[in-house]
Coordinates of C-alpha atoms in Angstrom, one line a residue:
X1 CA 18.8 -18.4 -3.8
X2 CA 17.7 -20.1 -6.9
X3 CA 14.6 -19.7 -8.9
X4 CA 11.9 -22.2 -7.8
X5 CA 11.3 -25.1 -10.2
X6 CA 7.5 -24.5 -10.3
X7 CA 8.1 -20.9 -11.5
X8 CA 10.5 -22.0 -14.2
X9 CA 8.0 -24.6 -15.4
X10 CA 5.1 -22.2 -15.4
X11 CA 7.1 -19.5 -17.3
X12 CA 8.3 -22.1 -19.8
X13 CA 4.8 -23.4 -20.5
X14 CA 3.4 -19.9 -20.7
X15 CA 5.9 -18.8 -23.3
X16 CA 5.9 -21.9 -25.4
X17 CA 2.2 -22.7 -25.5
X18 CA -0.2 -20.0 -26.3
X19 CA -3.1 -20.1 -23.9
X20 CA -6.3 -19.7 -25.9
X21 CA -9.4 -18.0 -24.5
X22 CA -12.6 -17.6 -26.4
X23 CA -15.2 -14.9 -26.2
X24 CA -18.2 -14.1 -28.3
X25 CA -16.6 -11.2 -30.1
X26 CA -12.9 -12.4 -30.2
X27 CA -13.0 -16.2 -30.7
X28 CA -9.2 -16.7 -30.5
X29 CA -7.3 -14.3 -28.2
X30 CA -4.0 -14.9 -26.7
X31 CA -3.4 -14.3 -23.0
X32 CA -0.2 -12.4 -22.4
X33 CA 2.4 -13.5 -19.9
X34 CA 1.6 -10.5 -17.7
X35 CA -2.1 -11.5 -17.6
X36 CA -1.0 -14.8 -16.1
X37 CA 1.2 -13.2 -13.5
X38 CA -1.1 -10.5 -12.4
X39 CA -4.0 -11.5 -10.1
X40 CA -7.2 -10.8 -11.9
X41 CA -9.1 -9.4 -8.9
X42 CA -6.4 -6.9 -7.9
X43 CA -3.4 -6.1 -10.1
X44 CA -1.6 -4.3 -7.3
X45 CA -1.2 -7.6 -5.4
X46 CA 1.9 -8.2 -7.5
X47 CA 3.5 -5.8 -5.0
X48 CA 3.0 -8.4 -2.4
X49 CA 5.2 -10.9 -4.2
X50 CA 8.9 -11.2 -3.9
X51 CA 10.9 -11.0 -7.1
X52 CA 11.2 -14.2 -9.1
X53 CA 8.8 -16.1 -6.9
X54 CA 5.4 -17.5 -7.5
X55 CA 2.3 -15.7 -6.1
X56 CA 1.7 -16.1 -2.4
X57 CA -0.1 -19.2 -1.4
X58 CA -3.5 -19.1 0.2
X59 CA -2.0 -20.4 3.4
X60 CA 0.4 -17.4 3.6
X61 CA -2.3 -14.9 3.0
X62 CA -4.4 -16.6 5.6
X63 CA -1.8 -15.7 8.2
X64 CA -2.7 -12.0 7.9
X65 CA -6.0 -11.3 6.2
X66 CA -6.6 -7.6 6.0
X67 CA -9.1 -4.8 5.4
X68 CA -8.2 -1.2 4.3
X69 CA -10.7 1.6 4.6
X70 CA -10.5 5.3 4.2
X71 CA -12.3 7.6 6.5
X72 CA -12.5 11.4 6.2
X73 CA -9.5 11.8 8.5
X74 CA -7.3 8.7 8.0
X75 CA -6.6 5.4 6.3
X76 CA -7.2 2.4 8.6
X77 CA -5.6 -1.0 7.9
X78 CA -6.8 -3.9 10.0
X79 CA -5.1 -7.3 10.0
X80 CA -6.1 -10.5 11.7
X81 CA -3.0 -11.9 13.4
X82 CA -4.3 -14.3 16.1
X83 CA -1.8 -15.7 18.5
X84 CA 0.9 -13.1 17.6
X85 CA 2.5 -10.7 20.0
X86 CA 4.0 -7.3 19.1
X87 CA 7.4 -8.9 19.2
X88 CA 6.3 -11.2 16.4
X89 CA 5.3 -8.3 14.1
X90 CA 7.5 -5.7 12.3
X91 CA 6.0 -2.6 10.7
X92 CA 8.0 -0.2 8.6
X93 CA 7.4 2.6 6.1
X94 CA 9.7 2.6 3.1
X95 CA 10.7 5.9 1.4
X96 CA 8.5 5.3 -1.6
X97 CA 5.4 5.5 0.7
X98 CA 5.0 1.7 1.0
X99 CA 3.8 0.4 4.4
X100 CA 5.2 -3.0 5.0
X101 CA 4.0 -5.4 7.7
X102 CA 5.8 -8.7 8.3
X103 CA 5.8 -11.3 10.9
X104 CA 6.0 -15.0 11.8
X105 CA 3.8 -17.5 13.5
X106 CA 6.0 -20.2 14.8
X107 CA 5.0 -23.8 14.5
X108 CA 4.6 -25.7 17.7
X109 CA 7.3 -28.2 18.3
X110 CA 6.5 -31.9 18.5
X111 CA 7.2 -33.3 21.9
X112 CA 8.0 -37.0 22.3
X113 CA 5.0 -38.9 23.7
X114 CA 2.4 -36.5 22.3
X115 CA 0.2 -37.2 19.4
X116 CA -1.6 -34.7 17.2
X117 CA -5.2 -35.5 16.3
X118 CA -5.6 -32.3 14.3
X119 CA -3.0 -29.9 12.9
X120 CA -5.0 -27.1 11.1
X121 CA -3.5 -23.9 12.2
X122 CA -1.1 -22.3 9.8
X123 CA 2.4 -21.3 10.7
X124 CA 5.1 -19.5 8.8
X125 CA 6.3 -16.1 7.8
X126 CA 4.1 -13.5 6.2
X127 CA 4.3 -10.0 4.9
X128 CA 1.9 -7.5 3.4
X129 CA 2.6 -4.2 1.9
X130 CA 0.5 -1.3 0.8
X131 CA 1.3 1.8 -1.3
X132 CA -0.1 4.7 0.7
X133 CA -1.5 7.8 -1.1
X134 CA 0.2 11.2 -1.2
X135 CA -2.0 12.7 1.5
X136 CA -1.1 10.1 4.1
X137 CA 0.9 11.5 7.1
X138 CA 3.7 8.9 7.5
X139 CA 5.0 10.7 10.6
X140 CA 1.9 10.1 12.7
X141 CA 1.1 6.4 12.1
X142 CA -0.5 4.8 15.1
X143 CA -0.6 1.0 15.7
X144 CA -2.6 -1.0 18.2
X145 CA -2.6 -4.8 18.7
X146 CA -5.6 -6.1 20.7
X147 CA -7.2 -9.6 20.8
X148 CA -5.3 -10.8 17.7
X149 CA -6.3 -7.8 15.6
X150 CA -3.6 -5.4 14.4
X151 CA -5.0 -1.9 13.7
X152 CA -2.9 0.6 11.8
X153 CA -4.2 4.2 11.5
X154 CA -2.4 6.5 9.0
X155 CA -3.8 10.0 9.4
X156 CA -4.3 12.2 6.4
X157 CA -2.3 15.3 6.0
X158 CA -4.4 18.3 7.0
X159 CA -4.5 20.7 4.1
X160 CA -3.6 24.1 5.5
X161 CA -6.1 26.8 4.6
X162 CA -4.4 29.5 2.7
X163 CA -4.7 32.7 4.5
X164 CA -5.6 35.7 2.5
X165 CA -3.3 38.6 2.7
X166 CA -4.9 42.0 2.5
X167 CA -2.7 44.5 0.6
X168 CA -3.1 48.1 1.5
X169 CA -3.5 50.5 -1.4
X170 CA -1.1 53.4 -1.2
X171 CA -2.3 56.9 -1.6
X172 CA -1.1 59.0 -4.5
X173 CA 2.4 60.4 -4.0
X174 CA 3.2 64.1 -3.9
X175 CA 6.4 65.4 -5.3
X176 CA 7.8 68.4 -3.5
X177 CA 4.5 69.0 -1.8
X178 CA 2.6 69.1 -5.2
X179 CA 0.1 66.5 -6.3
X180 CA 1.4 64.3 -9.1
X181 CA -2.0 64.6 -10.9
X182 CA -1.8 68.3 -10.8
X183 CA 1.7 68.3 -12.3
X184 CA 0.6 66.1 -15.2
X185 CA -2.3 68.4 -16.0
X186 CA -0.1 71.5 -16.1
X187 CA 2.4 69.8 -18.4
X188 CA -0.2 69.1 -21.0

């Protein structure tokens, strides 16, 4: 699999031509190559890109728009996947706490004698991934698909309350029937 031509051209232009931005306090600042590659609204979206590829297109993201909210007991990730069945979707958790959701919406095949008047629905493969926090319980993930909405619930690990252990205080020992305190007083 080769590197896409568009990516090579973009990287070449970015490294050979300094992109100038101006602000009131810094009239000539150079934008770094990383600034060009990282999405400005969410730097963690770079996790959604495959190595050596350009950022996902708007069409690909439209295949599975998502929301992620945290409740007191869980993390809930909701994706819009209209027209997909559970067989079209694959969900896995990688060992580095990354939840990966992938799938494919197949394009309708053209049949001879039929003519399209509009072809607006997007088809193709998609994948989204989310790095889950430490307190996410990856063993109890629940997934529901209903009416084109995929709902993934990742419960939080319940922090165990540390039980206090009461330690009994031992009474003073007696040596040979005599009290230790009494022996020490006599020796003085």
